Short mmCIF file of C-alpha atoms and ligand atoms in Angstrom, two decimals:
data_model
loop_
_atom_site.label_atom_id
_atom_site.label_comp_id
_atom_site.label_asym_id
_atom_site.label_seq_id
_atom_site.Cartn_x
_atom_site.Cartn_y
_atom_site.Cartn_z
CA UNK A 1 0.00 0.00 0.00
CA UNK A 2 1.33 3.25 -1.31
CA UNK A 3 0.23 6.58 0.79
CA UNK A 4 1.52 10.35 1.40
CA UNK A 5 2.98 10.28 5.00
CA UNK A 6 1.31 13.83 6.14
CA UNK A 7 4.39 13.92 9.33
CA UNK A 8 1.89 12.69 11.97
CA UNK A 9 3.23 9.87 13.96
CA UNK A 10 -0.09 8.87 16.19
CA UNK A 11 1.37 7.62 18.93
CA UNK A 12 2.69 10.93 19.83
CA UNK A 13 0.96 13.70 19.81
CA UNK A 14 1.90 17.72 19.17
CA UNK A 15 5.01 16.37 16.51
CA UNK A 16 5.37 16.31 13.45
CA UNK A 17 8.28 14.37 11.55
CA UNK A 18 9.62 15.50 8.32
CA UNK A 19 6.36 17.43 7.52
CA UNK A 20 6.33 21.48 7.71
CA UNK A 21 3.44 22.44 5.82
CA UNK A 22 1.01 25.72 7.16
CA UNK A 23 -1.31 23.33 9.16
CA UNK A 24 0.95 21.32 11.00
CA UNK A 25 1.80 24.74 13.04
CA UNK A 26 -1.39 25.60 14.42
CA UNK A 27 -1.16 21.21 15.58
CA UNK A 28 2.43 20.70 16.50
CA UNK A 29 4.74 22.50 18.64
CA UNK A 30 7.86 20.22 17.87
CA UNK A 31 9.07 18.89 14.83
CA UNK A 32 11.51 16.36 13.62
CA UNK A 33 13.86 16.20 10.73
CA UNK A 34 15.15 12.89 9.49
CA UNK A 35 17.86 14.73 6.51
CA UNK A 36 18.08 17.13 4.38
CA UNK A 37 16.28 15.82 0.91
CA UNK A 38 14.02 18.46 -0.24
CA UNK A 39 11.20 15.50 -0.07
CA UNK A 40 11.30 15.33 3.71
CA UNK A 41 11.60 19.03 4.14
CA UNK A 42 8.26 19.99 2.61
CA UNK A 43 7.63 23.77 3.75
CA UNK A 44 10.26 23.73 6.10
CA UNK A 45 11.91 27.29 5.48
CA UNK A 46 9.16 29.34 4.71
CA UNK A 47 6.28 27.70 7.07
CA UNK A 48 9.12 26.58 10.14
CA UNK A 49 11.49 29.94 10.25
CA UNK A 50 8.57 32.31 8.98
CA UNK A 51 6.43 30.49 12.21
CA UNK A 52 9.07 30.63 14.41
CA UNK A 53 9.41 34.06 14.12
CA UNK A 54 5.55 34.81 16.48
CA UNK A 55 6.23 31.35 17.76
CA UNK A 56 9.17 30.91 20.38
CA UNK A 57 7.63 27.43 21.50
CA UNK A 58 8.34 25.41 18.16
CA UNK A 59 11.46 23.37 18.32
CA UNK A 60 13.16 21.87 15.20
CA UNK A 61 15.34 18.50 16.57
CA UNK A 62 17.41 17.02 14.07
CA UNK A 63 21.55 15.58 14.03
CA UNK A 64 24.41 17.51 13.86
CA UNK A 65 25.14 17.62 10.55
CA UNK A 66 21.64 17.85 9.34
CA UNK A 67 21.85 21.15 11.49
CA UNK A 68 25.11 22.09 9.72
CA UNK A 69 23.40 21.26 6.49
CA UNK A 70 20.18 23.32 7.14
CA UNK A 71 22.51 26.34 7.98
CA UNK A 72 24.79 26.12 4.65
CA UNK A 73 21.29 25.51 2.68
CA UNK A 74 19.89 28.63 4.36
CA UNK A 75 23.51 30.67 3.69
CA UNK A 76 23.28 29.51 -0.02
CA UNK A 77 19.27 30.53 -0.59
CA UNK A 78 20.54 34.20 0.95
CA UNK A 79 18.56 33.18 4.51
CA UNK A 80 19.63 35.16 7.49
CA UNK A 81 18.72 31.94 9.63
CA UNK A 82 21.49 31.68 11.97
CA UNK A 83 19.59 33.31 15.18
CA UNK A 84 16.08 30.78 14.30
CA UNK A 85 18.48 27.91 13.62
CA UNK A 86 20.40 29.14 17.40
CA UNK A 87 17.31 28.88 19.08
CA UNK A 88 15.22 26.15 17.28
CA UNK A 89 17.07 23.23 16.35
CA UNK A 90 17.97 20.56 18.62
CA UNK A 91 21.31 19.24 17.30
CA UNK A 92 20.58 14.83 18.12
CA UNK A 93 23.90 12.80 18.74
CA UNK A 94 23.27 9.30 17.41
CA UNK A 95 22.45 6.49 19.79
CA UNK A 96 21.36 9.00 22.84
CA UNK A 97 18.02 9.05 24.30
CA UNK A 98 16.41 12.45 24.63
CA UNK A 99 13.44 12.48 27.50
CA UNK A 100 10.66 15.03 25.94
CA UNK A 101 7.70 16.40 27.24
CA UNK A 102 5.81 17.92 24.60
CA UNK A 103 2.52 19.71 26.28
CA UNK A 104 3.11 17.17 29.04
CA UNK A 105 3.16 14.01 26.89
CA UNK A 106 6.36 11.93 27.55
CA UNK A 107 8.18 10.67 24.82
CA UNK A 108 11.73 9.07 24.66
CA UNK A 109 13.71 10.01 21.39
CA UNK A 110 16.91 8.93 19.63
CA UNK A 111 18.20 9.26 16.44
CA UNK A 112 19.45 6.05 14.35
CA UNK A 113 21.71 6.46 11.58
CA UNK A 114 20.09 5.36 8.43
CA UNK A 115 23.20 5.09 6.31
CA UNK A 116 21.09 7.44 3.65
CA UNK A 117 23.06 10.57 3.26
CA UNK A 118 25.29 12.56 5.36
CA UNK A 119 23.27 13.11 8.85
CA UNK A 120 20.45 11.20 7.67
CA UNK A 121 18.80 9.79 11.12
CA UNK A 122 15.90 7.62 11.65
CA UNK A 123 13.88 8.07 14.77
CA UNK A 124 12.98 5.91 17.80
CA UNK A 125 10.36 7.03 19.50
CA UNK A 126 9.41 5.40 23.04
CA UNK A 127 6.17 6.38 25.30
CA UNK A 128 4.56 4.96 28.27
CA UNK A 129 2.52 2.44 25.66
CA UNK A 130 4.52 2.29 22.79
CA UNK A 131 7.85 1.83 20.72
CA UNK A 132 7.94 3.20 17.28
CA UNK A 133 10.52 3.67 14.55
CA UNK A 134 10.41 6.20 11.74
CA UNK A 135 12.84 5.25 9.25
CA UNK A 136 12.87 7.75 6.06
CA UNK A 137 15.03 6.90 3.65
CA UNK A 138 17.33 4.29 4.71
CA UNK A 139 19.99 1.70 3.71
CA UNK A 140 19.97 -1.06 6.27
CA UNK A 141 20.70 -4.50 4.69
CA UNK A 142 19.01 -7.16 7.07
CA UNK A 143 21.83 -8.48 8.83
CA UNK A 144 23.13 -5.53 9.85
CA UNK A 145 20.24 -4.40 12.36
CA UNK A 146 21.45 -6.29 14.95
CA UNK A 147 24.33 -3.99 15.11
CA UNK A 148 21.60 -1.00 15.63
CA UNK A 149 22.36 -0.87 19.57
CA UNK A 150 18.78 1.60 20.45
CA UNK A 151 16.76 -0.71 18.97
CA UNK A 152 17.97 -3.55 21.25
CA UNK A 153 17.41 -3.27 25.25
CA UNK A 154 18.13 -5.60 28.44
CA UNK A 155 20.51 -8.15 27.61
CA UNK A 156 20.45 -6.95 23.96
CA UNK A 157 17.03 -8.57 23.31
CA UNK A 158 15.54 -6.67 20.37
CA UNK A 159 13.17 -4.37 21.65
CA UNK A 160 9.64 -4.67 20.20
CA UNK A 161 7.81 -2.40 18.04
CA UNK A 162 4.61 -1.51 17.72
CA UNK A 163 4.38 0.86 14.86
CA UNK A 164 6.88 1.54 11.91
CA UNK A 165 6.32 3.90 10.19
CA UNK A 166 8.53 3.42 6.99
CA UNK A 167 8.73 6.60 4.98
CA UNK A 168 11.01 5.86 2.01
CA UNK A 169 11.59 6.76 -2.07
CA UNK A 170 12.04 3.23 -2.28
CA UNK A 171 9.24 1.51 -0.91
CA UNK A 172 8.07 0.38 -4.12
CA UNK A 173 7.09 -2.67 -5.59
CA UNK A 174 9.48 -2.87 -8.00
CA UNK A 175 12.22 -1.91 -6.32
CA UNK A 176 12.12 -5.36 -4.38
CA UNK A 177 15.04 -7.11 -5.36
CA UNK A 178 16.37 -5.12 -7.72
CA UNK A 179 18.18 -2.71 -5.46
CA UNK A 180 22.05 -2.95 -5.56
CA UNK A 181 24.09 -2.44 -2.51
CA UNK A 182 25.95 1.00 -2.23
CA UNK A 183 29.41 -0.73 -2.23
CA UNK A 184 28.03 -2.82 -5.35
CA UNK A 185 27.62 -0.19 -7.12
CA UNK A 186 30.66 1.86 -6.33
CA UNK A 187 32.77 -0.94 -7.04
CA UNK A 188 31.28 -1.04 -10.52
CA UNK A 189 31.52 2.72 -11.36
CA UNK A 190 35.35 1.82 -10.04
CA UNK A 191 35.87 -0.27 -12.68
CA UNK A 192 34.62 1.25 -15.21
CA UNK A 193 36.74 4.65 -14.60
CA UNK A 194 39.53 2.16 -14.87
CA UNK A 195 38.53 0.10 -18.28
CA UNK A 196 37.67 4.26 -19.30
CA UNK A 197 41.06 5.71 -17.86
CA UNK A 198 42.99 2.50 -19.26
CA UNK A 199 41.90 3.37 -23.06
CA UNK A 200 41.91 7.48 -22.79
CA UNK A 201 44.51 8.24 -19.93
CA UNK A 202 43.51 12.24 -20.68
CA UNK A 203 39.75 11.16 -20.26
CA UNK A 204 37.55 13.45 -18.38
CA UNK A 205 34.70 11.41 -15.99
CA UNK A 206 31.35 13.25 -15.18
CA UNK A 207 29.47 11.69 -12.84
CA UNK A 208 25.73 12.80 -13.16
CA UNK A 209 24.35 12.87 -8.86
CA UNK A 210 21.29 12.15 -8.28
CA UNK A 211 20.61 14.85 -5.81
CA UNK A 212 22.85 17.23 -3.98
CA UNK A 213 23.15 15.45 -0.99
CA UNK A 214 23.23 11.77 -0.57
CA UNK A 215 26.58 10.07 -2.51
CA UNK A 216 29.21 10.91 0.10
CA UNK A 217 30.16 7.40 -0.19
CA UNK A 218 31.46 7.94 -3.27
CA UNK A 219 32.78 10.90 -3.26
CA UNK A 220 35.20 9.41 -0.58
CA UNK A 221 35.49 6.29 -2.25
CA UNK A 222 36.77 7.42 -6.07
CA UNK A 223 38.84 10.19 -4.47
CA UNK A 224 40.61 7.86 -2.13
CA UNK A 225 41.07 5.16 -4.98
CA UNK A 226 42.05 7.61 -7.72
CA UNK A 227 44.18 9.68 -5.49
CA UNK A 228 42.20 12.80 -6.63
CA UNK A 229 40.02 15.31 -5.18
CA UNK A 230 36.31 15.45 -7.07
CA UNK A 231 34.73 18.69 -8.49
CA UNK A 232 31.96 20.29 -7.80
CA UNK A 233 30.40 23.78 -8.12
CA UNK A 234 31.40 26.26 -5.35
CA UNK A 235 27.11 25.64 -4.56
CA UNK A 236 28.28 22.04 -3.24
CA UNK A 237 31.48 23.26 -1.61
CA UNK A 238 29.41 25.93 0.57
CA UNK A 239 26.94 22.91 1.08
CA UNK A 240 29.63 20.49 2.74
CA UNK A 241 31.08 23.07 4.81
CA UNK A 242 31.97 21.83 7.88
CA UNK A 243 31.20 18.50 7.06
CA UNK A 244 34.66 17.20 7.73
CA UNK A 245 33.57 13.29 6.10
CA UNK A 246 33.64 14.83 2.85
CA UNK A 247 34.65 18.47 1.83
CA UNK A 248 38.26 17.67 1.96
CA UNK A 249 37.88 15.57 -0.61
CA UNK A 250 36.10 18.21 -3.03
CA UNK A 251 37.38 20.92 -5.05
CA UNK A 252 35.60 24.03 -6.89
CA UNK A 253 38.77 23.92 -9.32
CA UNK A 254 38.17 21.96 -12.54
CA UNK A 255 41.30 21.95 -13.60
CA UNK A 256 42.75 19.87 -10.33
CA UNK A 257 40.94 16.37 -11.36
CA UNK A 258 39.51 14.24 -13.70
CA UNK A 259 36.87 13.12 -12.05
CA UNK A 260 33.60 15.63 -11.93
CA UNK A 261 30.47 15.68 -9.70
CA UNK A 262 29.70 19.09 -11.20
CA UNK A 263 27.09 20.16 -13.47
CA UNK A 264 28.00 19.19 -17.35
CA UNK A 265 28.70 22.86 -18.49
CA UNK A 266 31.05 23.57 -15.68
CA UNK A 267 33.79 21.15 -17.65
CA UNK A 268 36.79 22.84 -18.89
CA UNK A 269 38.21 20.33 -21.23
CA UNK A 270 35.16 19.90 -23.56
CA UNK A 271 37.21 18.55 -26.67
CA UNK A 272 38.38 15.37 -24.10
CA UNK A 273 36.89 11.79 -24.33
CA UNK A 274 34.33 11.79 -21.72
CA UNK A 275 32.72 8.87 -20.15
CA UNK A 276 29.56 9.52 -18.16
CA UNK A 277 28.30 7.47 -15.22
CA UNK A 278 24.60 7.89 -14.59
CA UNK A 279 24.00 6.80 -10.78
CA UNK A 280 20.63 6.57 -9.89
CA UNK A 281 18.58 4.47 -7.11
CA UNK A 282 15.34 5.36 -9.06
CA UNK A 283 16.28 3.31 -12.32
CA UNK A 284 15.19 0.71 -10.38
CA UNK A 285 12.19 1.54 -9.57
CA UNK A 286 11.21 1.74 -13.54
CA UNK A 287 9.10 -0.87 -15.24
CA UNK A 288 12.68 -1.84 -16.68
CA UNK A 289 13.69 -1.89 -13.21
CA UNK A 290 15.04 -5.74 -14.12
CA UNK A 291 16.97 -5.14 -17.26
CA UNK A 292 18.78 -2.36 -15.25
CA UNK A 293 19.83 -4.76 -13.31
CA UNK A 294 20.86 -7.21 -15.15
CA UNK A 295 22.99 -4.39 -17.28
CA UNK A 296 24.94 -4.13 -13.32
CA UNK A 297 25.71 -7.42 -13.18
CA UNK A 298 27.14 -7.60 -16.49
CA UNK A 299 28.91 -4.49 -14.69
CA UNK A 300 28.29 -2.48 -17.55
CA UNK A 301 26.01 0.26 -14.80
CA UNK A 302 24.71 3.04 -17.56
CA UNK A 303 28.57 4.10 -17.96
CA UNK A 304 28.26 5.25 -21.90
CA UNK A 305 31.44 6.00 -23.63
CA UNK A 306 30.83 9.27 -26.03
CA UNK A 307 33.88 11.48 -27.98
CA UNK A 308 33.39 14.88 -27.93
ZN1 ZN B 1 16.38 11.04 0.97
ZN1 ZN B 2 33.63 19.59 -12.92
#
């Protein structure tokens, strides 16, 4: 079953979780951001910092670096936000329990990381009657969530929960089974820069992302392979500041690497061989969602070869 999560988690009322639009202010006095994907941010700078404004009572809890995202987003859109930001936001370590009481309900929060993109959280909410989970997007391969140490309690038995709410891109139909693993995937744009770098050692690789935020993986993984920084506009430097993970491993300078994250234009050598590496999670949730996948495991991953 396919719906539009509206950011109302029942079980808890006065919050709303990745939802900002007009109405859920005159409902919700605290709100909850999972990361920073415009998708999951619906309304939240003109209906959460316009609000705040006659509102001093609305808090914003999110991680750290979702809070260090939201401040670069705000410097790059030309948003003063840095006093609304100062006394909003909540910045979450991962793994700690926060004790709420919002209007006198009591609610237990922590933020999981999802392993989405950089800050991305998922949240564990705990009241006197319930446990839930809201995941967002997330990238948690089965095997791997006994390593998730809130959702396991006294003598790391899992804990149980009532209510997940599981608020993804990817919940889809045909996405089931068809979804490659991150480091599958990154191994096989690997490779292919090789086989590309092998044939045209002055080759130029643009690598088409599939959103601002979100391949930080990546980004760290071809730079530390390829001994090379990655480019990207200045917009995506000024996005990453502070984010220690990954902005030493960008550059606004063109001319310093081979290997571009940056919009197509922005390439200085235009009259170079180019090969260029589509990345996207959504191919497979296309109705050819199963030839894209067999096209991976041939390892062949939507890298086209073109001379310019
Ligand atoms: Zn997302
Ligand atoms: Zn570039």
């Amino acid at each position: 079953m396919v719906f539009n999560f509206d950011g109302c988690i029942r079980e808890v009322p006065g919050i709303s979780v990745d939802c900002f639009t007009k109405h859920k202010f005159d409902e919700c006095s605290t709100f909850f951001l999972s990361h920073c994907h415009s998708d999951h941010m619906t309304g939240l700078f003109d209906g959460f910092l316009s609000n705040f404004q006659s509102n001093k009572k609305l808090k914003l809890f999110c991680t750290v670096v979702s809070e260090i995202i939201l401040r670069n987003m705000a410097s790059i859109d030309g948003i003063d936000a840095t006093a609304v930001l100062d006394q909003t936001v909540t910045k979450m370590m991962f793994d700690q329990e926060y004790d709420l009481d919002i209007d006198g309900f009591q609610v237990k929060v922590t933020a999981i990381k999802a392993k989405h993109c950089t800050g991305s959280c998922m949240f564990l909410f705990k009241t006197e009657c319930s446990n839930v989970l809201y995941t967002g997007d997330f990238r948690h391969l089965p095997h791997q969530l006994k390593f998730i140490s809130a959702l396991r309690g006294f003598r790391k038995k899992n804990i149980p929960l009532d209510t997940i709410y599981v608020d993804t891109t990817f919940l889809l139909g045909s996405t089931k089974n068809s979804l490659p693993t991150i480091n599958k995937t990154i191994r096989c744009i690997i490779r292919e820069i090789k086989k590309f770098s092998r044939k045209y050692p002055k080759g130029i690789v643009l690598i088409i992302r599939p959103a601002n935020l979100g391949s930080e993986l990546m980004i760290r993984e071809l730079a530390r392979v390829f001994n090379t920084k990655i480019h990207v506009e200045d917009k995506l430097c000024e996005l990453y500041k502070d984010i220690d993970y990954v902005r030493p491993f960008l550059t606004n300078d063109p001319s310093e690497t081979f290997i571009h994250f940056c919009k197509q234009g922005d390439i200085s050598a235009k009259d170079s061989e180019t090969c260029e590496i589509h990345p996207t999670a959504l191919s497979f949730a296309s109705n050819d969602a199963r030839k894209v996948q067999e096209e991976v495991d041939r390892m062949v991953m939507s890298a086209t070869l073109r001379n310019t």
